[in-house]
XYZ file of C-alpha atoms in Angstrom:
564
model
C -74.773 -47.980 -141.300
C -74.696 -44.730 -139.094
C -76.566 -41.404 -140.991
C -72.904 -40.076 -141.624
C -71.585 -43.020 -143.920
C -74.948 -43.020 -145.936
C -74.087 -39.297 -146.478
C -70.393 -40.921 -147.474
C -72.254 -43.146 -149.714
C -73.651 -40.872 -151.909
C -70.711 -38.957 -152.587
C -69.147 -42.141 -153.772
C -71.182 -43.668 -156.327
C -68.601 -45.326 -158.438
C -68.002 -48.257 -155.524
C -66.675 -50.823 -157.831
C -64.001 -48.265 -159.696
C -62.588 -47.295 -156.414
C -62.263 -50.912 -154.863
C -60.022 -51.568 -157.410
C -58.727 -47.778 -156.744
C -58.187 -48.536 -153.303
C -56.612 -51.884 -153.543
C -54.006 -50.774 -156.145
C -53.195 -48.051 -153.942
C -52.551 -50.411 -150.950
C -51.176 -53.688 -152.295
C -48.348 -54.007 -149.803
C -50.395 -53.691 -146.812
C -53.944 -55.335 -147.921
C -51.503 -58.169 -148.713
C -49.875 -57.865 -145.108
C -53.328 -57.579 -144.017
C -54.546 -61.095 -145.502
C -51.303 -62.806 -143.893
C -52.381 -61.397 -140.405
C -56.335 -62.862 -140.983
C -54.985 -66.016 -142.497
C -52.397 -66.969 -139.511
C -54.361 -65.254 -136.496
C -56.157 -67.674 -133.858
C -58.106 -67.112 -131.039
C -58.009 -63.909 -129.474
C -55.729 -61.768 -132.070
C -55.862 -58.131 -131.736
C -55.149 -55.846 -135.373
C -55.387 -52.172 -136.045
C -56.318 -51.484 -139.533
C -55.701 -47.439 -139.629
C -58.315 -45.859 -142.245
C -59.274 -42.038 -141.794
C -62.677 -41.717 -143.701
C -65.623 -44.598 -143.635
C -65.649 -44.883 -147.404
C -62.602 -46.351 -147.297
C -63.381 -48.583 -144.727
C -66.334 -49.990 -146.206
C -64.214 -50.510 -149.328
C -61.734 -52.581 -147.613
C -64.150 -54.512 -146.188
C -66.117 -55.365 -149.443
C -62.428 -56.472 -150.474
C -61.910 -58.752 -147.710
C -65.326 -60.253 -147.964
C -64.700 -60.642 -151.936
C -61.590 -61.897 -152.095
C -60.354 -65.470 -152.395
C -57.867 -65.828 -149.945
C -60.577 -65.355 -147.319
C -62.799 -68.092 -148.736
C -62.664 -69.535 -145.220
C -63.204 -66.793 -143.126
C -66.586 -65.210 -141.991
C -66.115 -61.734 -140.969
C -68.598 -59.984 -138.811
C -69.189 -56.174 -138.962
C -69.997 -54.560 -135.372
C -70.807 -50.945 -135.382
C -70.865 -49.701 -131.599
C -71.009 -45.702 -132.732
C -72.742 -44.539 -129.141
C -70.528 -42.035 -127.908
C -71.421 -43.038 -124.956
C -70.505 -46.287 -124.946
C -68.840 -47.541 -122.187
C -68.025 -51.570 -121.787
C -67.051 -52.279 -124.831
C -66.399 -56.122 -123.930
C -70.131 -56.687 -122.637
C -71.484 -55.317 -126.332
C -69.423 -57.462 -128.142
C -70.521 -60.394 -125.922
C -74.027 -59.433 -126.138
C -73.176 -59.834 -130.108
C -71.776 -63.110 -130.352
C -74.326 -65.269 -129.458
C -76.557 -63.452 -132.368
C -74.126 -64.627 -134.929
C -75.214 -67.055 -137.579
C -71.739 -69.097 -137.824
C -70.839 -70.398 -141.192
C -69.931 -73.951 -140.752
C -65.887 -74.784 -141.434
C -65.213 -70.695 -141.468
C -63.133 -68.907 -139.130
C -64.867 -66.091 -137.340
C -62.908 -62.541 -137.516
C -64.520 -59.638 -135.838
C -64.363 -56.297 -137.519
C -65.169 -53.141 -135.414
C -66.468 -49.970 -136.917
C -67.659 -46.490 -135.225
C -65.409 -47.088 -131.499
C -63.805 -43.351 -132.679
C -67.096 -41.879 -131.455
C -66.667 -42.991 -128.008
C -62.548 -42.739 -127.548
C -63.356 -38.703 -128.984
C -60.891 -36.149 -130.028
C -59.667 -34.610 -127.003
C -59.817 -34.637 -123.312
C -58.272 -37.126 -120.824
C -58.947 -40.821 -120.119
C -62.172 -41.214 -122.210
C -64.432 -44.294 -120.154
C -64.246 -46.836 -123.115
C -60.352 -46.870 -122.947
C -60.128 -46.772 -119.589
C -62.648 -49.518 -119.053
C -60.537 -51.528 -122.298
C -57.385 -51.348 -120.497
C -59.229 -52.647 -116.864
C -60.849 -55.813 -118.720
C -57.770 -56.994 -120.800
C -57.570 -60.747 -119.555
C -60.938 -61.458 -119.912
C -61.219 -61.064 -123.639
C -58.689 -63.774 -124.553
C -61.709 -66.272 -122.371
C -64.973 -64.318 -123.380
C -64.400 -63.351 -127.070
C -61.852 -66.155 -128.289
C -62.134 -64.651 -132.337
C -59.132 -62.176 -133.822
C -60.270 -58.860 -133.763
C -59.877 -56.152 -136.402
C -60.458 -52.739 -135.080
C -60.959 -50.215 -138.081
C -59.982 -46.592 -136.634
C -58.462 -43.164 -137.318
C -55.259 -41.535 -137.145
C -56.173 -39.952 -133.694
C -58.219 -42.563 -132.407
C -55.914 -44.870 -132.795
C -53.277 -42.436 -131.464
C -55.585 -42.247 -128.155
C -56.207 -45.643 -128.003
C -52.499 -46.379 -127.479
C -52.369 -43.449 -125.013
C -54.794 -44.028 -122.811
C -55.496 -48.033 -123.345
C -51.690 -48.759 -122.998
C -52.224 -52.809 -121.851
C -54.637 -52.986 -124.217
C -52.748 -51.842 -127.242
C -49.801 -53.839 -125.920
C -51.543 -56.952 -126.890
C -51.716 -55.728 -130.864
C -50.129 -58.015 -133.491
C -50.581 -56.118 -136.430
C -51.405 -52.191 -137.108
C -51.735 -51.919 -140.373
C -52.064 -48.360 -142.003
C -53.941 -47.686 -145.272
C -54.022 -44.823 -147.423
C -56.697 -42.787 -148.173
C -58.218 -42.526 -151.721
C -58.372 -39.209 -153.787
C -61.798 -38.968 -154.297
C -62.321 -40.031 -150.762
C -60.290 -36.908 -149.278
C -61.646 -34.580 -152.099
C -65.250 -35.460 -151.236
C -64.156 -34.521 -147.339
C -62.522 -31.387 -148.396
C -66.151 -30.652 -150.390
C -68.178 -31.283 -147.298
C -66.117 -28.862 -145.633
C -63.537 -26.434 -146.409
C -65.720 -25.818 -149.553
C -69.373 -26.395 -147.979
C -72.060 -24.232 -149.290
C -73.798 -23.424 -145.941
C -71.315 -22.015 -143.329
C -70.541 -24.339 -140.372
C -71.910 -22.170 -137.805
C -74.911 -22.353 -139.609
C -75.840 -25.497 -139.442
C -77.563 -28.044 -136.464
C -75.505 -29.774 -133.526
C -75.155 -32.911 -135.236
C -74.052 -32.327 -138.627
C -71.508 -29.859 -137.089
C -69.868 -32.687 -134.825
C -70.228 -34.645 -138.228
C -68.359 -31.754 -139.902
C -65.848 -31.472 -137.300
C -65.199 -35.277 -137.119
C -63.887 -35.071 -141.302
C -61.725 -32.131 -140.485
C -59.857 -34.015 -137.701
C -59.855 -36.917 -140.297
C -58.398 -34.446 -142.894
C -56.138 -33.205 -140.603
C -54.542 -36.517 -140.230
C -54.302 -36.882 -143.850
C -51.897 -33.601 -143.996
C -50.379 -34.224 -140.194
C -50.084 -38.313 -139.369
C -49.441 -38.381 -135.854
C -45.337 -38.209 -135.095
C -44.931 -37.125 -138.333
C -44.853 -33.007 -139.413
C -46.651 -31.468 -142.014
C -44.741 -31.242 -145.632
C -43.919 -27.855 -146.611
C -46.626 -28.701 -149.881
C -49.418 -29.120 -146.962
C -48.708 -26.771 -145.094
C -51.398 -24.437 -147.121
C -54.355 -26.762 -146.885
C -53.616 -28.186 -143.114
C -53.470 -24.077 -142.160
C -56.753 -24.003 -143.637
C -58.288 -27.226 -141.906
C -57.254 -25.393 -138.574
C -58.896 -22.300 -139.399
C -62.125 -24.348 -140.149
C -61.740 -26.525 -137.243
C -61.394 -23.061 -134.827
C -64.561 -21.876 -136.781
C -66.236 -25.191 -135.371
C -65.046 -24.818 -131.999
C -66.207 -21.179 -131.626
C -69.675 -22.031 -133.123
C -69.894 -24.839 -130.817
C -68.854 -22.667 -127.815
C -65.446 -23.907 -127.408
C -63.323 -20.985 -127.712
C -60.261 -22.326 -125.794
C -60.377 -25.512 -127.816
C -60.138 -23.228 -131.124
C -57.009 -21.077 -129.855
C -55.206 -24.744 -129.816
C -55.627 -24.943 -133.521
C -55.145 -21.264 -134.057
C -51.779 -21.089 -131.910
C -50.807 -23.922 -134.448
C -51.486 -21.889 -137.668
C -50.129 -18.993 -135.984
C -46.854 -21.141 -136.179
C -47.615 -21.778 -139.671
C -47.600 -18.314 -140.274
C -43.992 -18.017 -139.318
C -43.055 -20.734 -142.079
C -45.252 -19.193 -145.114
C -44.032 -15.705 -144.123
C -47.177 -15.338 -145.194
C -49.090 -12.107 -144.019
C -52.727 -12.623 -145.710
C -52.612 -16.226 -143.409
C -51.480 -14.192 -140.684
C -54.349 -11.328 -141.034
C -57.046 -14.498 -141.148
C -55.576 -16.120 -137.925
C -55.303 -12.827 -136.277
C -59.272 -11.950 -136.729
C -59.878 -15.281 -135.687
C -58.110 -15.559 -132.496
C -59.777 -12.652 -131.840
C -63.467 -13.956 -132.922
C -62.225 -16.729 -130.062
C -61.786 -14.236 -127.337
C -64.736 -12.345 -128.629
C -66.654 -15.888 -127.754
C -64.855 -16.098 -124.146
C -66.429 -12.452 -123.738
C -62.464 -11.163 -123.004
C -63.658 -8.479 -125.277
C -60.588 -6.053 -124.699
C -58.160 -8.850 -125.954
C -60.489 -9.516 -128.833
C -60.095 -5.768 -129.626
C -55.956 -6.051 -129.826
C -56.356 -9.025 -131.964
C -58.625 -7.411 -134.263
C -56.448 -4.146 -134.030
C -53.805 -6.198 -135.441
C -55.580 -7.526 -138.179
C -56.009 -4.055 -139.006
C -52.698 -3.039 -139.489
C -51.645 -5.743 -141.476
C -54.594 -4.803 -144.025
C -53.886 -0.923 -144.227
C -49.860 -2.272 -144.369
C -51.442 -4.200 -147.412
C -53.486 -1.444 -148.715
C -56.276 -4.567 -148.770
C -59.390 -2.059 -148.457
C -61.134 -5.000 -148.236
C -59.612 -6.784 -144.938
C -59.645 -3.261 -143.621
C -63.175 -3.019 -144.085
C -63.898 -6.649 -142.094
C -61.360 -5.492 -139.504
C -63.442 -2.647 -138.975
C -66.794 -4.131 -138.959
C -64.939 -6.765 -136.140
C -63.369 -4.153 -133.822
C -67.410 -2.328 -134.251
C -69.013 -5.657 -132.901
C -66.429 -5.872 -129.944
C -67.310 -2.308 -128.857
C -71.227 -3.039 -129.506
C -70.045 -6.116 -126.819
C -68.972 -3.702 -124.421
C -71.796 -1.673 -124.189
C -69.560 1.608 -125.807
C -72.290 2.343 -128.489
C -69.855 5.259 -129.621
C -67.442 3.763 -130.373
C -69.104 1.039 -132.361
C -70.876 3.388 -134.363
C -67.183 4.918 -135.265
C -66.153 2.170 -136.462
C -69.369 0.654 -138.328
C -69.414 4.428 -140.218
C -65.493 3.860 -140.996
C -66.493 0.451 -142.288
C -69.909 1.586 -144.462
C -67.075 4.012 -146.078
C -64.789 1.435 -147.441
C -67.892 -0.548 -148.871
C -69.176 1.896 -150.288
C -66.140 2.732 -152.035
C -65.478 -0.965 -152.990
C -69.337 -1.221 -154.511
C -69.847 -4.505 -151.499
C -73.430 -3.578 -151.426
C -74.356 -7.125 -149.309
C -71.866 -6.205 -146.831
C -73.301 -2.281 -146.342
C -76.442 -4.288 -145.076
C -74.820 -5.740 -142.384
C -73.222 -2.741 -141.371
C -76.931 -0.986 -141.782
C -78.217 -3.745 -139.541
C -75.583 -3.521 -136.820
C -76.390 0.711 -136.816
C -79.470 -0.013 -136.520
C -78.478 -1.865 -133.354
C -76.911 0.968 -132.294
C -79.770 3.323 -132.315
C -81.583 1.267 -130.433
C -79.404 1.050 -128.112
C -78.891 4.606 -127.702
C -82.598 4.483 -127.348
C -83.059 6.366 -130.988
C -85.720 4.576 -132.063
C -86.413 6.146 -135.311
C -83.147 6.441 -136.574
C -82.305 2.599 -135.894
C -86.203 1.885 -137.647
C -84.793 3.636 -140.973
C -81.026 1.817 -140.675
C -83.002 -1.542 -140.665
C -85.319 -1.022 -143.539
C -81.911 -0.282 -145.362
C -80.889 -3.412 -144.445
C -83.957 -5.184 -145.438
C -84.442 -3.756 -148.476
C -80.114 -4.750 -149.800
C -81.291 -8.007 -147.889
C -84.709 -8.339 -149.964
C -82.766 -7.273 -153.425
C -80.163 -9.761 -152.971
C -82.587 -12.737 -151.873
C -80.765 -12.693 -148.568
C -83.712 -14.690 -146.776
C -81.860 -15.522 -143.541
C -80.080 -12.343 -142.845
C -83.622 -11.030 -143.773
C -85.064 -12.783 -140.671
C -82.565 -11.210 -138.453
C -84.018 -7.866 -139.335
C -87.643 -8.316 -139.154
C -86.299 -10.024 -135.468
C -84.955 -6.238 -134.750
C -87.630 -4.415 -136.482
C -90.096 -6.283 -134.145
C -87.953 -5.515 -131.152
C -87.853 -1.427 -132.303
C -91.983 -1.882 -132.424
C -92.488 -3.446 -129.371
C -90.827 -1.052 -127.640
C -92.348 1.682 -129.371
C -95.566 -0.421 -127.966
C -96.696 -0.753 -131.806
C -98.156 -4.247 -130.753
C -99.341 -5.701 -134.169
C -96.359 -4.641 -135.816
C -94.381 -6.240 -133.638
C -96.274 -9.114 -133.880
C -96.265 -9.310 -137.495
C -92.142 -8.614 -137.736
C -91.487 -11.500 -135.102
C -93.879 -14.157 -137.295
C -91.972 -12.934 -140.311
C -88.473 -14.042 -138.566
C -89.965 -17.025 -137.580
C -91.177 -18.207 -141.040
C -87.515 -17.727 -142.482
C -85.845 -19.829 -139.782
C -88.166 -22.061 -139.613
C -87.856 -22.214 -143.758
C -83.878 -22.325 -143.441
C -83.978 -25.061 -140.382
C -82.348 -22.200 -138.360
C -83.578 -23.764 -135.071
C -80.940 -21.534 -132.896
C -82.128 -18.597 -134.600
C -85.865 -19.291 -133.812
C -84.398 -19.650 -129.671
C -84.046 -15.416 -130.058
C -87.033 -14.717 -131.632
C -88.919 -16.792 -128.808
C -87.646 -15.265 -126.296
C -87.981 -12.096 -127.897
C -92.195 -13.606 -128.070
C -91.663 -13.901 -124.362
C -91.084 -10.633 -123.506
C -94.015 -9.467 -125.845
C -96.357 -11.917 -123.935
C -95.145 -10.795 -120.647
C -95.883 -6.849 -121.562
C -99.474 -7.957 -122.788
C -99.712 -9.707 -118.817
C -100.163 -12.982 -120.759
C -97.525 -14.595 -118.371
C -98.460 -18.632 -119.214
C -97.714 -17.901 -123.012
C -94.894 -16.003 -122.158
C -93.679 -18.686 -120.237
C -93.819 -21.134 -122.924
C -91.800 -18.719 -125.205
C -89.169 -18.607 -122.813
C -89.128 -22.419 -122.224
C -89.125 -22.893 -125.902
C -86.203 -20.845 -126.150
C -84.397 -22.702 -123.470
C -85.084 -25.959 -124.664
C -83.234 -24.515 -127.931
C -80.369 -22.979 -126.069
C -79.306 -26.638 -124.586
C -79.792 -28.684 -127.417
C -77.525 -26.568 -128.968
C -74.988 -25.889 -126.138
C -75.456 -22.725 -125.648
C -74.499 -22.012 -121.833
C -74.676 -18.514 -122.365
C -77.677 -17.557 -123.686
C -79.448 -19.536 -120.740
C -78.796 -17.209 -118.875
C -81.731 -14.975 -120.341
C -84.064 -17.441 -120.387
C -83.440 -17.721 -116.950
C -83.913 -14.412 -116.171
C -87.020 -13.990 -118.226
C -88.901 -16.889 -116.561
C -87.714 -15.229 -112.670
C -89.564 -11.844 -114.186
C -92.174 -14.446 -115.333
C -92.721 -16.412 -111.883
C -92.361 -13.144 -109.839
C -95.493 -11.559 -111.684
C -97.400 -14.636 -110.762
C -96.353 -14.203 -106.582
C -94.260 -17.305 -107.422
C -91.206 -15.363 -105.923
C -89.122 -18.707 -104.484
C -89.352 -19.868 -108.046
C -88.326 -16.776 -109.544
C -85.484 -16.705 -107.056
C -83.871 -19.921 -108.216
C -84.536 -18.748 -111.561
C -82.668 -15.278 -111.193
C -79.637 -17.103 -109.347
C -79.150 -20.056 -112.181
C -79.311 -16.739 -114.261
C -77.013 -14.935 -112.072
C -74.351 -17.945 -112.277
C -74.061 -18.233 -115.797
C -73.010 -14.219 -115.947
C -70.307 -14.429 -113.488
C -69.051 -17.757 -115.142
C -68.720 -15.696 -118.258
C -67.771 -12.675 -116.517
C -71.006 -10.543 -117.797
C -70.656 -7.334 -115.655
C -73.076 -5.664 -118.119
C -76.148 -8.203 -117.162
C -75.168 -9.270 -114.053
C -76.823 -5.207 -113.090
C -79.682 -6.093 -114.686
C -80.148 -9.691 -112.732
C -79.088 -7.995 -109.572
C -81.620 -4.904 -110.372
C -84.399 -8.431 -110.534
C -83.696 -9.530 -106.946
C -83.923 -5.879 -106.053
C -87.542 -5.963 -107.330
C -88.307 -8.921 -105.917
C -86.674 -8.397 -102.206
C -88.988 -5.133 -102.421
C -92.351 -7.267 -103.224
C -91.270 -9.697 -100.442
C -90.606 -6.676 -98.061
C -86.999 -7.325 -97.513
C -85.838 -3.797 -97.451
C -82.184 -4.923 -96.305
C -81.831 -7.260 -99.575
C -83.624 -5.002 -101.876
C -80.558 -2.203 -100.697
C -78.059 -4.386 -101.128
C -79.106 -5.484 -104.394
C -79.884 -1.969 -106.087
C -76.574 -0.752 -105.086
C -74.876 -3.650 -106.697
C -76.835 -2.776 -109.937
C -76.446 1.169 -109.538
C -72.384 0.288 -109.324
C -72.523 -1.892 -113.089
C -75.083 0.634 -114.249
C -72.278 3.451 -113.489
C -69.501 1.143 -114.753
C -71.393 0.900 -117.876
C -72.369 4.287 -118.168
C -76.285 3.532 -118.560
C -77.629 6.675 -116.884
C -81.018 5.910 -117.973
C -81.012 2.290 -115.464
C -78.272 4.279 -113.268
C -81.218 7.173 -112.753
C -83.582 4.808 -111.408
C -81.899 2.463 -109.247
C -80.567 5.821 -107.342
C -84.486 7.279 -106.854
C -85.415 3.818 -105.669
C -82.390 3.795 -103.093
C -82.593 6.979 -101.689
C -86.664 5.689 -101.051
C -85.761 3.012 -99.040
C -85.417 3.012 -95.875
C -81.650 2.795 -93.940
């Protein structure tokens, strides 16, 4: 049993109740069912559609219980690799493992394939390899087979698998139990700990229910009862949550186009307000910053239409962190004041220390140290008051960063150790990625360039283990600064161009200047005046675009130095 049904498991403690639950629910088909096991021969292909494991492993302790399958041995294979591939040679590999129960007929039950068919994309290798191997399953595994799958993966199966699923003799469709879909809602539309809080796996586990829930409220070629529609809006909401955490913008404006059509139906303008700031947080993530900012402008006007201070306020705080995005600290601090005013007014003390915090970001930007030191301690000290330990750790992060660049050394020190303690308390391993890179740079302004290494390769190690394409890109950058300190200037080529990649794929002017203004640096060291020109003036032209004088300033001295 895979990590995720255990989890099931102990939601469900009452196993014997809901057999009988489950059975009463689905006497018509369980009874179908048994006719289908008691007449198949040889190689018999069945479908038995069940949404959530519990209920699998329910109908399986009632086939294995009950007496019209006195004769029948029934083996359980699990094959939940996603990346399984030949499905056929695993289940071959199987058979000759089986203890066979003299006089029984053997019927093969197969859990977990829905890991390896997936949710989206075309042709998934399993299927495709399923439908190539047909005719040699009715010589190599002469037993009826039961597969035990979703809604969708079912629904793919037939799709992409169409030979295979020709051969089917029986699909039989179950329905799901109560407590079964409750304890899926509980795991996600009411979790305690935010879904973009939590690590890779139990994320894909999270995201795997909500396509089962979605199912439950949306069977495939059927539409969504007007009583659903409510709940499956907010399963798509959730599920576009998941898809930006996970870095999939373009995958979440799927779901959000749907419940944008939902919208229509409820004429209902709180739904649409949500959506809107949503498909916005999606473009935000595709760093299309400028369409995030309509999106969230919309959201806007639908709260002041509402006179919901409240929405206004998170509008505001949005359209602030899409300006921050673009570099146009101005305007970000316009809106976070805008946004401190309404919280003020509504008494939201926890969300004033965000908006502190995100100042504070500001300032130090802006290069006003001082003034983004005092919004922070603000921060902290709403964060400290209200036990916010997390959001506490992303302070101390900044407060480190204001002392290390005041070159307050210790302090800095102390603030980054304090951010590391929370995440590390929290299991907030993507957090900890920022705060070691952040380590990095300290190390590499001390000259301790094999510790800062490590920092930076700790971070990176973080980055891809949680998908995080983007925020490679850093890494990469750090460890070229790294390797061209230490004369290892081919290395900290490569490592400035994999840098350099990731920021056009992702259309970064802002740091693209700041990887070009690298290779300036390190043409220069290499005496390559020809490179080192062409480089600085590609920096000097984002530095411009950006309007950072400060970086603008010195790539022009450093040109007008060089040599035609």
């Amino acid at each position: 049993m895979n990590s995720s049904n255990k989890h099931w498991q102990k939601l469900q403690p009452d196993f014997k109740g809901e057999l009988g639950q489950f059975i009463a629910l689905n006497e018509d088909i369980f009874a179908e069912l048994l006719t289908f096991i008691d007449f198949s021969e040889k190689f018999t292909l069945g479908f038995i559609e069940i949404n959530f494991p519990p209920d699998g492993e329910l109908l399986i302790a009632a086939l294995k219980t009950n007496s019209q399958c006195e004769e029948i041995q029934f083996v359980i294979l699990n094959f939940a690799d996603p990346n399984l591939r030949f499905l056929r040679d695993e289940i071959v590999k199987e058979l000759p493992k089986i203890q066979r129960e003299a006089n029984k007929k053997l019927v093969l039950i197969i859990q977990g394939l829905e890991k390896s068919i997936g949710i989206s994309g075309e042709y998934p290798p399993v299927l495709q390899d399923l439908n190539f191997v047909r005719d040699a399953y009715k010589r190599t595994v002469p037993h009826p087979i039961l597969f035990i799958l979703p809604d969708y993966a079912i629904n793919r199966l037939a799709k992409f698998a169409p030979d295979f699923w020709a051969w089917r003799s029986g699909v039989f469709r179950f329905k799901t139990l109560e407590t079964t879909r409750e304890n899926a809602i509980a795991q996600t539309l009411q979790a305690e700990r935010e879904i973009d809080r939590v690590k890779p796996q139990e994320k894909q586990e999270r995201i795997e229910i909500l396509q089962r829930l979605l199912m439950e409220y949306k069977p495939t070629c059927e539409g969504v009862t007007n009583g659903n529609l409510r709940r499956y809006s907010n399963i798509l909401l959730e599920l576009s949550t998941a898809y930006i955490s996970q870095h999939q913008p373009e995958t979440a404006r799927e779901y959000l186009a749907e419940a944008l059509q939902i919208v229509g139906k409820l004429a209902d303008v709180n739904l649409k307000y949500n959506v809107l700031n949503k498909i916005g947080d999606a473009y935000r993530e595709e760093r299309k910053f400028e369409t995030a900012i309509n999106y969230y402008e919309q959201g806007l006007d639908i709260a002041k239409e509402l006179k919901n201070r409240n929405g206004e306020g998170y509008a505001l705080f949005k359209l602030g962190n899409a300006y921050l995005d673009l570099r146009n600290f101005l305007e970000a601090r316009k809106y976070y004041q805008q946004c401190l005013e309404i919280e003020k007014e509504l008494d939201h003390i926890d969300n004033q220390a965000k908006i502190y915090h995100n100042l504070g970001i500001v300032a130090q930007n802006l290069r006003e140290y001082e003034q983004a030191r005092g919004f922070y301690q603000q921060a902290l000290d709403i964060y400290i008051e209200y036990g916010d330990r997390h959001s506490q750790a992303g302070t101390y992060h900044q407060l480190g960063m204001i002392a290390r660049e005041l070159r307050e050394y210790e302090n800095a020190r102390h603030h980054y150790q304090q951010a590391l303690d929370i995440y590390s308390e929290d299991g907030s391993s993507y957090e900890q990625a920022t705060t070691y890179h952040e380590l990095g740079i300290f190390a590499q302004q001390l000259g301790e360039h094999e510790e800062a290494k490590h920092y930076y390769q700790m971070s990176l190690n973080i980055y891809k283990e949680y998908g995080a394409n983007y925020a490679l890109a850093k890494s990469y950058h750090q460890l070229g600064m790294v390797a061209q300190k230490m004369g290892e200037y081919e290395e900290a080529r490569q490592y400035y161009q994999q840098a350099l990649d990731i920021k056009n794929q992702y259309d970064d002017r802002y740091h693209q200047g700041l990887t070009y203004h690298a290779l300036a640096l390190l043409a220069q060291a290499q005496k390559d005046c020809k490179a080192a020109i062409e480089n600085w003036q590609k920096a000097l032209d984002i530095y411009v675009e950006y309007n950072d004088e400060y970086r603008a300033n010195i790539a022009r001295e450093i040109l007008e130095k060089l040599p035609d």
